[in-house]
Tab-separated table of C-alpha atoms in Angstrom:
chain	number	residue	atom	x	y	z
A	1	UNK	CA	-28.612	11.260	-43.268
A	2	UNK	CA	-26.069	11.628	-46.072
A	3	UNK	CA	-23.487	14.488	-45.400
A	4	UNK	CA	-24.749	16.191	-48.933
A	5	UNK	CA	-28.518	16.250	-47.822
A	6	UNK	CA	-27.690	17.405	-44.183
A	7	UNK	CA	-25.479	20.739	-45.609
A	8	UNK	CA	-28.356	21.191	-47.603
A	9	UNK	CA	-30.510	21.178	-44.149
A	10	UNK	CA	-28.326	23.317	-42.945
A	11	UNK	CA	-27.917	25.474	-45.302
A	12	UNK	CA	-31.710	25.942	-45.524
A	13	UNK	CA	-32.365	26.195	-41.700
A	14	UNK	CA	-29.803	28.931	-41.211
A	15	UNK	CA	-32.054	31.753	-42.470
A	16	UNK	CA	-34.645	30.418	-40.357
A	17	UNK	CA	-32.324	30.305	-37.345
A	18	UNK	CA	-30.771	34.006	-38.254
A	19	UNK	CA	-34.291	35.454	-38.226
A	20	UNK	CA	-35.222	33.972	-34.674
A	21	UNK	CA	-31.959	34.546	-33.398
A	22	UNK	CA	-31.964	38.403	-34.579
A	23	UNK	CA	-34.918	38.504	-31.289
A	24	UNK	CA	-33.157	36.619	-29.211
A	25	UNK	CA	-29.913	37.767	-29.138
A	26	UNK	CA	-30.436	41.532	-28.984
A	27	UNK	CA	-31.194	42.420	-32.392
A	28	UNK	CA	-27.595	41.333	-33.947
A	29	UNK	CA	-27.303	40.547	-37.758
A	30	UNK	CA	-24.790	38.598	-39.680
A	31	UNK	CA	-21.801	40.759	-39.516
A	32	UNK	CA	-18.687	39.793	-37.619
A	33	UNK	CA	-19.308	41.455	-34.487
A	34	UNK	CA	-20.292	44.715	-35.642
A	35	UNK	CA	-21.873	47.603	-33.670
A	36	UNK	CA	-24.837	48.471	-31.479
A	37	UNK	CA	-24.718	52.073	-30.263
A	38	UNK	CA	-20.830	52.294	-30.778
A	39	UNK	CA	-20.404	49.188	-28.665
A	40	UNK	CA	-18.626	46.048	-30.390
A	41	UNK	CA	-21.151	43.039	-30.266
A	42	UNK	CA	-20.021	39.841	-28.970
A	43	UNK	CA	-22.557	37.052	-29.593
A	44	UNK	CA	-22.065	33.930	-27.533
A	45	UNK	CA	-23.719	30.101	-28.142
A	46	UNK	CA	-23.766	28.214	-24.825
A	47	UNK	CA	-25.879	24.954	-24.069
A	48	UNK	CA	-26.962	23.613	-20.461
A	49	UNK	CA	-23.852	21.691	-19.826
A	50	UNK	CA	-22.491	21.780	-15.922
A	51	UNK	CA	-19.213	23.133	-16.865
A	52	UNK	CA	-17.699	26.448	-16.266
A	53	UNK	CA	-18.325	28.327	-19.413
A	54	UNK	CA	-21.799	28.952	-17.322
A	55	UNK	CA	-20.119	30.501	-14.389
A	56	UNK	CA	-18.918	32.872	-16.615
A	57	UNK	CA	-22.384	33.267	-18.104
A	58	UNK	CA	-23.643	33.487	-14.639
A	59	UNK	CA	-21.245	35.819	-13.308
A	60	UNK	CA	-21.004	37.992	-16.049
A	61	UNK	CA	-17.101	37.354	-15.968
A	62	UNK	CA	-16.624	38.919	-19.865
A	63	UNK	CA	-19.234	41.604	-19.097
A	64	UNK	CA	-17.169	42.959	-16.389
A	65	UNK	CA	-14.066	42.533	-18.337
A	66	UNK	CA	-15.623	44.091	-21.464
A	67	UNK	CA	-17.618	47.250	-19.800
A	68	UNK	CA	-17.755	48.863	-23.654
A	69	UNK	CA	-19.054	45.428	-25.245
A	70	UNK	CA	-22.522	44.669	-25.891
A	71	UNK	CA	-22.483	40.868	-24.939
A	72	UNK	CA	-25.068	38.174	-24.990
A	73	UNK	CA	-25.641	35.202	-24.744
A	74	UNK	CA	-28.004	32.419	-26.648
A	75	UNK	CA	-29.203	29.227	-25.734
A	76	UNK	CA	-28.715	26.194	-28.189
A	77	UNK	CA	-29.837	22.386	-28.007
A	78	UNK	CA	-27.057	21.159	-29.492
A	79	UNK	CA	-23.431	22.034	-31.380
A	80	UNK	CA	-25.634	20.922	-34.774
A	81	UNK	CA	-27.454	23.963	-34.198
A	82	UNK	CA	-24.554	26.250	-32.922
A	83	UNK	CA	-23.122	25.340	-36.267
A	84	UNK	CA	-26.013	26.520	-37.706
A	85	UNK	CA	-26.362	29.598	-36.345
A	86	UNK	CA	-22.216	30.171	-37.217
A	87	UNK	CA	-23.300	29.248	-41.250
A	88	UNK	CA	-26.183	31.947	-40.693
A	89	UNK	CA	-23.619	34.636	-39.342
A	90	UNK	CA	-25.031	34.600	-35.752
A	91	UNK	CA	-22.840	33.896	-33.553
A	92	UNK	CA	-19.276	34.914	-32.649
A	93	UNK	CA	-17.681	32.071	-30.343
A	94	UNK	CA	-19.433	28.693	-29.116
A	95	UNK	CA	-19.697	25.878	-27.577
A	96	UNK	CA	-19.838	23.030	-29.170
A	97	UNK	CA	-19.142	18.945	-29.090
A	98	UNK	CA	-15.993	17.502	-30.607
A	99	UNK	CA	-18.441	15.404	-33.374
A	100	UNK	CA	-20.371	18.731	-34.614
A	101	UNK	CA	-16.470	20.951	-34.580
A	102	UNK	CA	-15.453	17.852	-36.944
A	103	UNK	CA	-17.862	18.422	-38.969
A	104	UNK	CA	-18.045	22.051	-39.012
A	105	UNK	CA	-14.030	21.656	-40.505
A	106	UNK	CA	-14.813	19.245	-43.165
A	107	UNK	CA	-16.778	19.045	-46.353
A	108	UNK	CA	-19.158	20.135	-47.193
A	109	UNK	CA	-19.749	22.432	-44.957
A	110	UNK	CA	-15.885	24.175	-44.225
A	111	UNK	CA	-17.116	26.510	-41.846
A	112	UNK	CA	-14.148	29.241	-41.301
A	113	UNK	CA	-13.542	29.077	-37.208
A	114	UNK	CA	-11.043	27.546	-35.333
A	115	UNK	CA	-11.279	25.622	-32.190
A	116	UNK	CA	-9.465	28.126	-29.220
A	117	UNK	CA	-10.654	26.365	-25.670
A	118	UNK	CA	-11.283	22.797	-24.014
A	119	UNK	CA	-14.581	23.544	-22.345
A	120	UNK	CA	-14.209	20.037	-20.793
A	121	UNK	CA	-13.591	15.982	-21.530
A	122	UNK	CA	-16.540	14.582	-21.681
A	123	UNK	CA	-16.941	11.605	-19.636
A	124	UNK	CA	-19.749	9.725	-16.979
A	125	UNK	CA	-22.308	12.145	-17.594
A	126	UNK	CA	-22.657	11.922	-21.652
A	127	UNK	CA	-24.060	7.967	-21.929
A	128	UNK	CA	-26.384	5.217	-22.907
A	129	UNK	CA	-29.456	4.230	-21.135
A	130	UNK	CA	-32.128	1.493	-21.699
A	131	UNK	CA	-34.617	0.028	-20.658
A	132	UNK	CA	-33.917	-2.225	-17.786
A	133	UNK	CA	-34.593	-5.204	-19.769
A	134	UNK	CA	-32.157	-4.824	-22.289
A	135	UNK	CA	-28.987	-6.258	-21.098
A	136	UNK	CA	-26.480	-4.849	-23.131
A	137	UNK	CA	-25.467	-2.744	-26.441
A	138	UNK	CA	-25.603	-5.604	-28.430
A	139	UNK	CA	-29.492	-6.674	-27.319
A	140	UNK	CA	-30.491	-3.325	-28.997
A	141	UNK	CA	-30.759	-4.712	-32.167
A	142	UNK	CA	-34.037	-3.791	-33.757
A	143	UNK	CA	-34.750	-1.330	-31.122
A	144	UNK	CA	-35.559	2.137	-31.120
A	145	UNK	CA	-32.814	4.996	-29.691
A	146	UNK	CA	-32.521	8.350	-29.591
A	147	UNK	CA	-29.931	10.623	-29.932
A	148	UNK	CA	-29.291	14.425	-31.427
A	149	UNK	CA	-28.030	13.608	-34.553
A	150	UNK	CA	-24.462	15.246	-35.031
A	151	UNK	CA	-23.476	15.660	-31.541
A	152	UNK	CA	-20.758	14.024	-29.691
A	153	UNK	CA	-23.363	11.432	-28.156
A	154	UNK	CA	-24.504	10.617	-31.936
A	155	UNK	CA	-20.777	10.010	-32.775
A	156	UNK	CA	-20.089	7.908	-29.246
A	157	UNK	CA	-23.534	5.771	-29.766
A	158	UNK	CA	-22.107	4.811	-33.460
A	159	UNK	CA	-18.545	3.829	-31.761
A	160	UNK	CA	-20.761	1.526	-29.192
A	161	UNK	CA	-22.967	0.074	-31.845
A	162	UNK	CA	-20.060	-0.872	-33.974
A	163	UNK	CA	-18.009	-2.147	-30.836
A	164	UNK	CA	-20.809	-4.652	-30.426
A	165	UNK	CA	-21.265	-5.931	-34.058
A	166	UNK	CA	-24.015	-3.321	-34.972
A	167	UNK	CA	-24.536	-1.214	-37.476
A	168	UNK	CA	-26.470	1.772	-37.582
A	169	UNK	CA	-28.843	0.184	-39.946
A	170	UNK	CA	-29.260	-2.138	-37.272
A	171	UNK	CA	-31.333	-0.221	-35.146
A	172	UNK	CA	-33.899	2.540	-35.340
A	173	UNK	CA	-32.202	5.857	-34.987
A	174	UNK	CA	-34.300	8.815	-34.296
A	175	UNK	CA	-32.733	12.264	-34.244
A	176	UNK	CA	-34.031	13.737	-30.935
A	177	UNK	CA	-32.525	16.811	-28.509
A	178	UNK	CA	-32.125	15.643	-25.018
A	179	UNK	CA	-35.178	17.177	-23.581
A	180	UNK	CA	-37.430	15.712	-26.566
A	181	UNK	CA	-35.725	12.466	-26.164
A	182	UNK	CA	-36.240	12.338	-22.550
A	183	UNK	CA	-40.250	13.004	-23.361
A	184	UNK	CA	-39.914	10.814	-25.749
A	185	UNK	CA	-38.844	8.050	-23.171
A	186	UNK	CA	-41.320	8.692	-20.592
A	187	UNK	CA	-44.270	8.045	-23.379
A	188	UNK	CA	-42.542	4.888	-23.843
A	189	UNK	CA	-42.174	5.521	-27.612
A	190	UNK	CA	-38.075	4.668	-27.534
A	191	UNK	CA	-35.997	1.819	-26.077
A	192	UNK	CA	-33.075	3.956	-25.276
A	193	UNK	CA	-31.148	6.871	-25.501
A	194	UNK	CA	-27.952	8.432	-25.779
A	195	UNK	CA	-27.646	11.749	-24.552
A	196	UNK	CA	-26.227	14.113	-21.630
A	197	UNK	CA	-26.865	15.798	-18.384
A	198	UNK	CA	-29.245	17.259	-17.003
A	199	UNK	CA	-31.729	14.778	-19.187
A	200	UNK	CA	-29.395	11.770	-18.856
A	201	UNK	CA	-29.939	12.130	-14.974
A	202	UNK	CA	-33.361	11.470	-15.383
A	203	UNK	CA	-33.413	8.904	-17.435
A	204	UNK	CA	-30.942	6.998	-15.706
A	205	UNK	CA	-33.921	7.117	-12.998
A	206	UNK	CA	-35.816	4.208	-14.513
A	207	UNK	CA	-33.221	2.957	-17.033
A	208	UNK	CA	-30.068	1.233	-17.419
A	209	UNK	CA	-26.969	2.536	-18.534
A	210	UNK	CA	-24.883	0.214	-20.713
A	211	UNK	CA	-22.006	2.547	-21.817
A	212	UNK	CA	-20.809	6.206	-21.335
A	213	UNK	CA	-18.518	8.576	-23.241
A	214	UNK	CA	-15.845	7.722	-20.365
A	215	UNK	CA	-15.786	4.341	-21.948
A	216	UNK	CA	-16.067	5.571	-25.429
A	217	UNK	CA	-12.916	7.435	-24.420
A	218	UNK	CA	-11.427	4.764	-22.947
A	219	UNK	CA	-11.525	2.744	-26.396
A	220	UNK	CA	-9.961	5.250	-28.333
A	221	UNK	CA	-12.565	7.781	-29.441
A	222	UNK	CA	-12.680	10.495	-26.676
A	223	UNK	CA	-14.910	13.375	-27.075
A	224	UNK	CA	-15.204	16.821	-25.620
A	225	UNK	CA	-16.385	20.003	-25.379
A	226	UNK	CA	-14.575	22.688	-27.431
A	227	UNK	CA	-14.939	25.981	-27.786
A	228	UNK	CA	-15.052	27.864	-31.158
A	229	UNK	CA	-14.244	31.387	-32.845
A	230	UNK	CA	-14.977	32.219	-36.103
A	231	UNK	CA	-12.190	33.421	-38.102
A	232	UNK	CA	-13.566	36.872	-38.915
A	233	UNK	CA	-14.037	37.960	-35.201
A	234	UNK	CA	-10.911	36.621	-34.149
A	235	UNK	CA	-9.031	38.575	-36.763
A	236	UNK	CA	-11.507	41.582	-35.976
A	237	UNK	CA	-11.374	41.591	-31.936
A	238	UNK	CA	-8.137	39.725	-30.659
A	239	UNK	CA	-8.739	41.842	-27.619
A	240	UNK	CA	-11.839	40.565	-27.192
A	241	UNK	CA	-11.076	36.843	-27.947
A	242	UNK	CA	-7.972	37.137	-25.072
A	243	UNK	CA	-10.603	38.598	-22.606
A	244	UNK	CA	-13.010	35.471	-23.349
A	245	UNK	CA	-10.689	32.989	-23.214
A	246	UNK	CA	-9.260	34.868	-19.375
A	247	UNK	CA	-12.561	34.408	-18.287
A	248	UNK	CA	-12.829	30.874	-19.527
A	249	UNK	CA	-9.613	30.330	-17.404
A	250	UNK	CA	-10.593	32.015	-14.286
A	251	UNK	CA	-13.923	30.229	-14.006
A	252	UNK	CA	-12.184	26.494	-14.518
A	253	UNK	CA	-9.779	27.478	-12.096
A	254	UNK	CA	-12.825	28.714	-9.676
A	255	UNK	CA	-14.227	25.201	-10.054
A	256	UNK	CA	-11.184	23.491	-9.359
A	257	UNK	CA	-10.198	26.009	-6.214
A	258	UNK	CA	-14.095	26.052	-5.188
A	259	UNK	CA	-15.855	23.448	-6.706
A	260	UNK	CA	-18.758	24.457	-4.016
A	261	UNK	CA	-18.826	28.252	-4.985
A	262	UNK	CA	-18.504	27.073	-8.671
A	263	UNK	CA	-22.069	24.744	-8.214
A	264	UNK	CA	-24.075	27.825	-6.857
A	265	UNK	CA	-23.553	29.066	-10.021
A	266	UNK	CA	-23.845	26.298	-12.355
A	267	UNK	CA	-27.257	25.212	-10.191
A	268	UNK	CA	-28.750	28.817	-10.705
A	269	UNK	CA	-28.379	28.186	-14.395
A	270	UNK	CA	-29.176	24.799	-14.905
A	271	UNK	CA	-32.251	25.400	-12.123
A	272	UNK	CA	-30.888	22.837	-10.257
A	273	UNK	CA	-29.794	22.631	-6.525
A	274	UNK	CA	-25.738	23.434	-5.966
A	275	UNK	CA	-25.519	19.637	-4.586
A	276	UNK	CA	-26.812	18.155	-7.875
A	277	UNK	CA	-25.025	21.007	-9.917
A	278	UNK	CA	-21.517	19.858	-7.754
A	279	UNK	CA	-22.293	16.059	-8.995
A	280	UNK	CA	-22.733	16.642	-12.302
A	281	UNK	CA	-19.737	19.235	-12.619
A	282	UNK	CA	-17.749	15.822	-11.002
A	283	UNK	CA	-18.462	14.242	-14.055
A	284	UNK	CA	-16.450	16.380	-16.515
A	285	UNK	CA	-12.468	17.175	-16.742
A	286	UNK	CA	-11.964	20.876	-16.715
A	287	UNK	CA	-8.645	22.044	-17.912
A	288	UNK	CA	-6.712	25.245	-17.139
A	289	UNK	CA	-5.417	27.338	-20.342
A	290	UNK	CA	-2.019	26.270	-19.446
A	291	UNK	CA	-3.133	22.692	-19.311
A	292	UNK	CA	-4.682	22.988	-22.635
A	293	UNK	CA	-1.572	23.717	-23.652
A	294	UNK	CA	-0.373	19.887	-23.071
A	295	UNK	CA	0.696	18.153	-26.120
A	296	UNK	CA	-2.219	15.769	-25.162
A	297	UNK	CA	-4.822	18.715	-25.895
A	298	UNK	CA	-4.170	22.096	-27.577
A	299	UNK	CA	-0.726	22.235	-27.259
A	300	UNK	CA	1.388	25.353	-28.504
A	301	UNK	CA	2.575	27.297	-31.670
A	302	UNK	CA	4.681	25.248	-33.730
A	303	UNK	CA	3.813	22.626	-31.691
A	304	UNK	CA	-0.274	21.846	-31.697
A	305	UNK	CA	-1.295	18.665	-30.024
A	306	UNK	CA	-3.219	15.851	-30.337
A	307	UNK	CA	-6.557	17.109	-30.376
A	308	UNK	CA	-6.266	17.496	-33.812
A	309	UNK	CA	-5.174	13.829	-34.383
A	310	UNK	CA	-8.227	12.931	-32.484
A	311	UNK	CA	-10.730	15.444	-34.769
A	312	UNK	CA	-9.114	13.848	-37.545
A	313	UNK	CA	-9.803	10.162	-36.363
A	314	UNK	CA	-13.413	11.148	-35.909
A	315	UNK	CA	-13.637	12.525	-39.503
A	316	UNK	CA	-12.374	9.023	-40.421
A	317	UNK	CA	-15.313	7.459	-38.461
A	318	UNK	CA	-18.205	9.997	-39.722
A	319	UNK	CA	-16.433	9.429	-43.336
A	320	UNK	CA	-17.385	5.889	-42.682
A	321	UNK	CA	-20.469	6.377	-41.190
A	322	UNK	CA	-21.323	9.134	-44.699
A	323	UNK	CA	-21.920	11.858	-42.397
A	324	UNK	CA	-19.125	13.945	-44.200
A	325	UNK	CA	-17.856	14.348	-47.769
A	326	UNK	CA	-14.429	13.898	-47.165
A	327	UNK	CA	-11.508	13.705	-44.338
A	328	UNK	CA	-9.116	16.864	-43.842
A	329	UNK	CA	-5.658	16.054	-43.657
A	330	UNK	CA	-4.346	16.174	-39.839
A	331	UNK	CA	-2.466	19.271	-40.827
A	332	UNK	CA	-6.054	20.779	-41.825
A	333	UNK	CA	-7.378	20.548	-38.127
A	334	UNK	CA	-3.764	21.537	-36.669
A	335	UNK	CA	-4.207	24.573	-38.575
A	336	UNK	CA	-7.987	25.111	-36.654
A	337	UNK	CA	-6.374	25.037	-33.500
A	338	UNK	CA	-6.367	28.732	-32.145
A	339	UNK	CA	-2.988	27.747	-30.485
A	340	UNK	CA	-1.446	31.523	-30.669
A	341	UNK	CA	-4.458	33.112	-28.908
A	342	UNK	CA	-4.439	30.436	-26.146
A	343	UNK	CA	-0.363	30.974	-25.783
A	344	UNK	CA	-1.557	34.947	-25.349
A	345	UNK	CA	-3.690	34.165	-22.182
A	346	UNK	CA	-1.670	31.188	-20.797
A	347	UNK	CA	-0.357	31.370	-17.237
């Protein structure tokens, strides 16, 4: 979809999404964290990913660190969506991939947040899975594949076509959430799909993976997790931004300490058991805050690191690919990178 047509999607869907979302998450508006009963509002986006921003969702890490905060959390299908819900004023901080942050920083939609935490590095369990009788990336030609359009496994399924000679007009590209895609699959209506845990586990039940985002990264194009805060709450609640981001820190260190203890969590969320929850969790590279502060990742003020290079390469590829008006300059995404609040928190 051009990048003009899908702001205007957006755009259009966000009033939709701020009137379901003023149910869901307790009522909240469009303000930058606001009120409710004298308490400061701190609306969260999280999706079912194994990593440890849901054992702080699970064990209510920021709640007990913000006893005076009215904080909730809502679900999402995908960072297209979180972005979404950030246009329509509805959430505060979020998770979302490295493809959808790109986007959310360049044209035309210039959403004002910056990009303050490494949720994780997304590797084995973000991939590409066919049916068994497709041999490789290249024998997809023609074929049907799924994929939530925007996300980091849109963006690392366009790297694999074009690695194999493909184009995008090459194959039959339907824009599907996981669960929907994994439906999808088991009607027999697609030929493969590219998409992440919990749904890639089940597809890779009866399917055949030809490529993950390990490999993706491997070539050059690495994706991740990333968390986000817009600019308005950040400015508005430092406080509250340094106790998020301690939380963030003290739940990846829990799952490095205690991967076990870490799972139980994860699995209650996810609805999975804490074995499955520990496999999947195996998948991912959690960082520390004072990790992220490599030059390799976030890195520090006066200093920020390469994940802005790497957000800039991928607005080079979506340029290419016409999911974006235009590519910000390097400097553009260093400027995103929440480096001072992360050099608050880092120990």
């Amino acid at each position: 979809m051009p990048s003009s047509r899908r702001g205007a999607v957006l755009a259009a869907s966000a009033t939709a999404l701020l009137l379901a979302l003023s149910t869901t998450a307790c009522g909240t508006g469009g303000d930058s964290g606001g009120d409710k009963g004298g308490k400061v509002r701190v609306r969260i986006a999280y999706q079912a990913i194994p990593n440890a921003d849901l054992v702080v969702k699970n064990q209510k890490l920021l709640e007990k660190a913000l006893p005076d905060a009215d904080v909730s959390w809502v679900k999402f299908d995908s960072g297209g969506d979180v972005n979404t819900a950030v246009i329509a004023g509805a959430v505060d901080l979020g998770l979302l991939g490295s493809s959808p942050v790109t986007k959310g920083l360049s044209a035309p939609l210039d959403i004002p947040y910056k990009v303050l935490w490494i949720h994780d590095l997304i590797g084995d369990n973000e991939a590409l899975v066919a049916k068994k009788d497709i041999a490789s990336v290249a024998a997809l030609k023609g074929r049907k594949i799924a994929t939530p359009f925007g996300s980091t496994s849109h963006y690392s399924l366009l790297v694999a076509l074009e690695s194999a000679g493909l184009k995008a007009s090459d194959v039959k590209l339907v824009d599907l959430q996981p669960q929907d895609a994994l439906a999808a699959w088991q009607r027999g209506d697609i030929d493969a799909a590219y998409v992440w845990t919990p749904s890639l586990t089940e597809l890779k039940k009866d399917g055949k993976v030809l490529v993950t985002s390990r490999t993706i990264a491997e070539r050059g194009k690495p994706t991740a997790d990333l968390g986000v805060v817009t600019d308005a709450f950040a400015a508005a609640h430092p406080e509250i931004v340094d106790a998020w981001l301690k939380a963030e820190d003290q739940a990846v260190k829990l799952a490095k300490s205690d991967p076990a203890k870490a799972s139980v969590a994860i699995g209650a969320e996810l609805n999975l058991a804490p074995e499955e929850a520990r496999r999947q969790l195996a998948e991912l590279v959690l960082l520390t805050a004072k990790e992220q502060q490599a030059a390799a990742y976030l890195g520090t003020p006066g200093a920020p690191g390469a994940l802005a290079a790497n957000l800039r390469d991928a607005a080079v590829f979506l340029k290419g690919q016409k999911a974006i008006d235009a590519v910000p300059g390097q400097e553009d995404f260093a400027k995103s990178l929440a480096v001072k609040e992360l050099a608050r928190v880092a120990r």
